[in-house]
CSV table of C-alpha atoms in Angstrom, one decimal:
chain,number,residue,atom,x,y,z
T,227,UNK,CA,-177.0,160.6,-2.9
T,228,UNK,CA,-175.2,159.3,-5.9
T,229,UNK,CA,-175.8,162.2,-8.3
T,230,UNK,CA,-173.4,164.8,-9.7
T,231,UNK,CA,-172.3,167.2,-7.0
T,232,UNK,CA,-170.7,170.7,-7.5
T,233,UNK,CA,-169.0,173.0,-5.0
T,234,UNK,CA,-169.4,175.7,-4.2
T,235,UNK,CA,-173.0,176.4,-5.1
T,236,UNK,CA,-172.5,180.1,-5.1
T,237,UNK,CA,-169.4,182.2,-5.5
T,238,UNK,CA,-169.2,186.0,-5.4
T,239,UNK,CA,-165.8,187.5,-6.4
T,240,UNK,CA,-164.3,190.7,-7.4
T,241,UNK,CA,-163.1,191.4,-10.9
T,242,UNK,CA,-159.6,190.2,-11.4
T,243,UNK,CA,-159.7,187.4,-8.8
T,244,UNK,CA,-159.2,183.7,-9.6
T,245,UNK,CA,-161.9,181.2,-8.8
T,246,UNK,CA,-162.0,177.4,-8.9
T,247,UNK,CA,-165.0,175.2,-9.0
T,248,UNK,CA,-165.2,171.5,-8.3
T,249,UNK,CA,-167.4,168.8,-9.8
T,250,UNK,CA,-167.8,165.2,-8.6
T,251,UNK,CA,-169.5,163.1,-11.3
T,252,UNK,CA,-171.5,159.9,-10.8
T,253,UNK,CA,-168.8,157.3,-9.9
T,254,UNK,CA,-169.1,154.9,-12.8
T,255,UNK,CA,-169.3,157.7,-15.4
T,256,UNK,CA,-166.1,158.2,-17.3
T,257,UNK,CA,-167.3,161.2,-19.4
T,258,UNK,CA,-167.5,164.6,-17.7
T,259,UNK,CA,-168.7,167.9,-19.3
T,260,UNK,CA,-168.6,171.5,-18.3
T,261,UNK,CA,-171.2,173.9,-19.5
T,262,UNK,CA,-172.0,177.6,-18.9
T,263,UNK,CA,-175.5,178.9,-18.7
T,264,UNK,CA,-176.6,182.5,-18.7
T,265,UNK,CA,-180.1,183.9,-17.9
T,266,UNK,CA,-182.6,182.9,-20.6
T,267,UNK,CA,-180.3,180.6,-22.5
T,268,UNK,CA,-179.6,177.0,-22.7
T,269,UNK,CA,-176.3,175.5,-21.5
T,270,UNK,CA,-173.3,176.2,-23.7
T,271,UNK,CA,-170.7,173.5,-24.0
T,272,UNK,CA,-167.3,174.4,-22.7
T,273,UNK,CA,-165.2,171.3,-22.5
T,274,UNK,CA,-165.3,167.5,-22.0
T,275,UNK,CA,-163.2,164.7,-20.5
T,276,UNK,CA,-163.0,161.1,-21.3
T,277,UNK,CA,-161.5,159.7,-18.1
T,278,UNK,CA,-158.6,162.1,-17.4
T,279,UNK,CA,-158.1,163.2,-21.0
T,280,UNK,CA,-159.6,166.6,-22.1
T,281,UNK,CA,-160.7,165.8,-25.6
T,282,UNK,CA,-162.4,169.0,-26.7
T,283,UNK,CA,-162.5,172.7,-25.7
T,284,UNK,CA,-165.0,175.2,-27.0
T,285,UNK,CA,-163.8,178.4,-28.6
T,286,UNK,CA,-165.8,180.0,-25.7
T,287,UNK,CA,-163.1,178.8,-23.4
T,288,UNK,CA,-160.5,181.6,-23.4
T,289,UNK,CA,-157.0,181.2,-22.1
T,290,UNK,CA,-158.2,182.4,-18.7
T,291,UNK,CA,-160.2,179.2,-18.3
T,292,UNK,CA,-158.6,175.8,-17.5
T,293,UNK,CA,-160.1,172.5,-16.6
T,294,UNK,CA,-158.6,169.4,-15.2
T,295,UNK,CA,-159.6,165.9,-14.3
T,296,UNK,CA,-156.4,164.6,-12.8
T,297,UNK,CA,-157.4,161.0,-11.9
T,298,UNK,CA,-160.4,160.6,-14.1
T,299,UNK,CA,-162.7,161.2,-11.2
T,300,UNK,CA,-163.5,164.7,-9.9
T,301,UNK,CA,-162.8,167.8,-12.1
T,302,UNK,CA,-161.9,171.4,-11.4
T,303,UNK,CA,-162.7,174.4,-13.5
T,304,UNK,CA,-160.5,177.5,-12.8
T,305,UNK,CA,-161.1,181.0,-14.1
T,306,UNK,CA,-158.2,183.4,-13.8
T,307,UNK,CA,-158.5,187.2,-13.7
T,308,UNK,CA,-162.3,187.0,-13.7
T,309,UNK,CA,-164.3,189.5,-15.7
T,310,UNK,CA,-167.9,190.6,-15.2
T,311,UNK,CA,-168.8,188.8,-18.4
T,312,UNK,CA,-167.9,185.5,-16.6
T,313,UNK,CA,-170.9,185.8,-14.4
T,314,UNK,CA,-173.1,182.8,-15.1
T,315,UNK,CA,-174.1,179.4,-13.9
T,316,UNK,CA,-171.4,176.8,-14.4
T,317,UNK,CA,-172.9,173.3,-14.9
T,318,UNK,CA,-171.1,170.0,-14.8
T,319,UNK,CA,-172.6,166.8,-16.2
T,320,UNK,CA,-171.4,163.3,-16.5
T,321,UNK,CA,-172.3,160.3,-18.6
T,322,UNK,CA,-171.3,156.8,-19.6
T,323,UNK,CA,-169.2,156.4,-22.7
T,324,UNK,CA,-171.8,155.1,-25.1
T,325,UNK,CA,-173.0,157.7,-27.4
T,326,UNK,CA,-176.7,157.4,-26.6
T,327,UNK,CA,-176.2,157.9,-22.8
T,328,UNK,CA,-177.9,160.7,-21.1
T,329,UNK,CA,-175.9,163.4,-19.5
T,330,UNK,CA,-176.7,163.9,-15.8
T,331,UNK,CA,-176.3,167.5,-14.6
T,332,UNK,CA,-175.2,168.7,-11.3
T,333,UNK,CA,-176.9,171.6,-9.4
T,334,UNK,CA,-174.3,174.1,-10.8
T,335,UNK,CA,-172.1,176.9,-9.4
T,336,UNK,CA,-173.5,180.4,-9.7
T,337,UNK,CA,-170.7,182.8,-10.2
T,338,UNK,CA,-171.1,186.5,-9.7
T,339,UNK,CA,-168.3,188.8,-10.6
T,340,UNK,CA,-168.5,192.3,-9.1
O,1186,UNK,CA,-174.9,175.2,-34.3
O,1187,UNK,CA,-177.5,176.1,-31.8
O,1188,UNK,CA,-180.9,174.6,-32.5
O,1189,UNK,CA,-184.0,176.8,-32.8
O,1190,UNK,CA,-186.9,176.1,-30.4
O,1191,UNK,CA,-190.4,177.2,-30.8
O,1192,UNK,CA,-192.5,178.6,-29.2
O,1193,UNK,CA,-190.5,180.6,-26.7
O,1194,UNK,CA,-193.2,180.3,-24.1
O,1195,UNK,CA,-196.5,178.6,-23.7
O,1196,UNK,CA,-199.2,178.9,-21.0
O,1197,UNK,CA,-201.5,176.0,-20.4
O,1198,UNK,CA,-204.3,175.0,-18.1
O,1199,UNK,CA,-204.1,171.7,-16.4
O,1200,UNK,CA,-205.1,168.9,-18.8
O,1201,UNK,CA,-204.3,170.8,-22.0
O,1202,UNK,CA,-201.7,169.6,-24.5
O,1203,UNK,CA,-198.7,171.4,-26.0
O,1204,UNK,CA,-196.1,170.8,-28.7
O,1205,UNK,CA,-192.5,172.1,-28.5
O,1206,UNK,CA,-190.4,172.1,-31.7
O,1207,UNK,CA,-186.7,171.9,-32.1
O,1208,UNK,CA,-185.0,172.5,-35.5
O,1209,UNK,CA,-181.4,172.2,-36.6
O,1210,UNK,CA,-179.7,173.4,-39.7
O,1211,UNK,CA,-177.3,170.5,-39.6
O,1212,UNK,CA,-177.7,166.7,-39.8
O,1213,UNK,CA,-178.3,165.3,-36.3
O,1214,UNK,CA,-176.9,162.3,-34.6
O,1215,UNK,CA,-179.3,162.6,-31.6
O,1216,UNK,CA,-181.7,164.9,-29.8
O,1217,UNK,CA,-181.8,165.1,-26.0
O,1218,UNK,CA,-184.7,166.7,-24.2
O,1219,UNK,CA,-184.4,168.2,-20.7
O,1220,UNK,CA,-186.6,170.1,-18.3
O,1221,UNK,CA,-185.2,172.7,-16.0
O,1222,UNK,CA,-187.1,174.3,-13.1
O,1223,UNK,CA,-186.0,177.7,-11.8
O,1224,UNK,CA,-182.7,177.5,-9.8
O,1225,UNK,CA,-182.3,173.8,-10.5
O,1226,UNK,CA,-180.2,171.6,-12.8
O,1227,UNK,CA,-181.6,170.4,-16.1
O,1228,UNK,CA,-183.3,167.0,-15.7
O,1229,UNK,CA,-183.1,164.5,-18.4
O,1230,UNK,CA,-186.3,163.5,-20.1
O,1231,UNK,CA,-185.4,161.4,-23.1
O,1232,UNK,CA,-183.0,160.8,-26.0
O,1233,UNK,CA,-183.9,160.2,-29.6
O,1234,UNK,CA,-181.4,158.8,-32.1
O,1235,UNK,CA,-181.6,159.2,-35.8
O,1236,UNK,CA,-184.0,156.7,-37.3
O,1237,UNK,CA,-187.2,158.7,-36.9
O,1238,UNK,CA,-188.2,157.0,-33.6
O,1239,UNK,CA,-190.7,158.2,-31.2
O,1240,UNK,CA,-190.4,157.8,-27.4
O,1241,UNK,CA,-192.6,158.3,-24.5
O,1242,UNK,CA,-192.1,159.1,-20.8
O,1243,UNK,CA,-195.3,159.1,-18.8
O,1244,UNK,CA,-197.5,161.6,-20.7
O,1245,UNK,CA,-194.5,163.3,-22.4
O,1246,UNK,CA,-193.4,161.9,-25.7
O,1247,UNK,CA,-191.2,163.0,-28.5
O,1248,UNK,CA,-190.5,162.3,-32.2
O,1249,UNK,CA,-187.4,162.8,-34.3
O,1250,UNK,CA,-187.6,163.5,-38.0
O,1251,UNK,CA,-184.1,162.9,-39.3
O,1252,UNK,CA,-184.8,164.1,-42.8
O,1253,UNK,CA,-186.2,167.4,-41.6
O,1254,UNK,CA,-183.6,167.7,-38.8
O,1255,UNK,CA,-186.4,168.3,-36.4
O,1256,UNK,CA,-187.7,167.0,-33.1
O,1257,UNK,CA,-191.0,167.7,-31.4
O,1258,UNK,CA,-191.8,167.2,-27.7
O,1259,UNK,CA,-195.5,166.5,-26.9
O,1260,UNK,CA,-196.9,167.3,-23.5
O,1261,UNK,CA,-200.2,165.5,-23.1
O,1262,UNK,CA,-202.8,166.2,-20.4
O,1263,UNK,CA,-200.4,168.6,-18.7
O,1264,UNK,CA,-200.0,168.6,-15.0
O,1265,UNK,CA,-198.8,171.4,-12.7
O,1266,UNK,CA,-195.5,169.6,-12.4
O,1267,UNK,CA,-194.8,170.0,-16.1
O,1268,UNK,CA,-194.1,173.7,-15.6
O,1269,UNK,CA,-190.5,174.6,-16.3
O,1270,UNK,CA,-188.2,175.4,-19.2
O,1271,UNK,CA,-187.7,172.7,-21.8
O,1272,UNK,CA,-184.4,172.5,-23.7
O,1273,UNK,CA,-183.6,170.4,-26.7
O,1274,UNK,CA,-179.9,169.4,-27.0
O,1275,UNK,CA,-178.8,168.4,-30.5
O,1276,UNK,CA,-175.9,166.1,-30.9
O,1277,UNK,CA,-173.7,166.0,-34.0
O,1278,UNK,CA,-171.4,163.4,-32.6
O,1279,UNK,CA,-171.6,161.0,-29.7
O,1280,UNK,CA,-170.7,163.5,-26.9
O,1281,UNK,CA,-171.2,167.2,-27.7
O,1282,UNK,CA,-174.6,168.8,-27.3
O,1283,UNK,CA,-175.8,172.2,-28.5
O,1284,UNK,CA,-178.8,173.5,-26.6
O,1285,UNK,CA,-181.6,175.7,-27.8
O,1286,UNK,CA,-182.7,178.8,-25.9
O,1287,UNK,CA,-185.5,176.9,-24.3
O,1288,UNK,CA,-189.3,177.0,-24.2
O,1289,UNK,CA,-190.9,178.1,-20.9
O,1290,UNK,CA,-194.0,176.2,-20.1
O,1291,UNK,CA,-196.4,177.4,-17.4
O,1292,UNK,CA,-199.2,175.2,-16.4
O,1293,UNK,CA,-202.0,176.8,-14.4
O,1294,UNK,CA,-204.7,175.1,-12.3
């Protein structure tokens, strides 16, 4: 399977703990995006990378959130000191560089903060 | 700026048609349409770029009216497999999408 993969698929954690999610994009895609989706809503843009450079971060992304894409391949999203409001589906997507390229989404990581 | 989708939900019988609308308050670079089934990732349907083009994908097509900053998705002769939540993603540059709240489509036999 050569689609976007994300791990873990589900994560349950206690408030205050740190969590890290991983995304492996489609191999030839140099753009990678992170979104957050809550029940009944569309995906909300969090951040995006062009190769290893993080080029934009949403105001939704507080200081507790950090994302990396160290070698321009896989990416990690870390949430420190999780809060109950962080409970959501975290989606990763990737695309080619050209502006009219579709974004291919991964299956997501569902985070539940107790 | 999140686009506004209408209707919020629609119920169809197999073979019926439906239209889903997506409106933006800002000038658009592109509109992307996705379908998401419960518990799954959004699946790409089509992209429309400014220029008022219309595209088709099987019996699903879409139009983009750049002047009105609107796009419409047309479901023709709906099939059971068309059930899901449809999202429009509006692009104001060549990378960032803002998604609407979605339109839930239920197709019944």
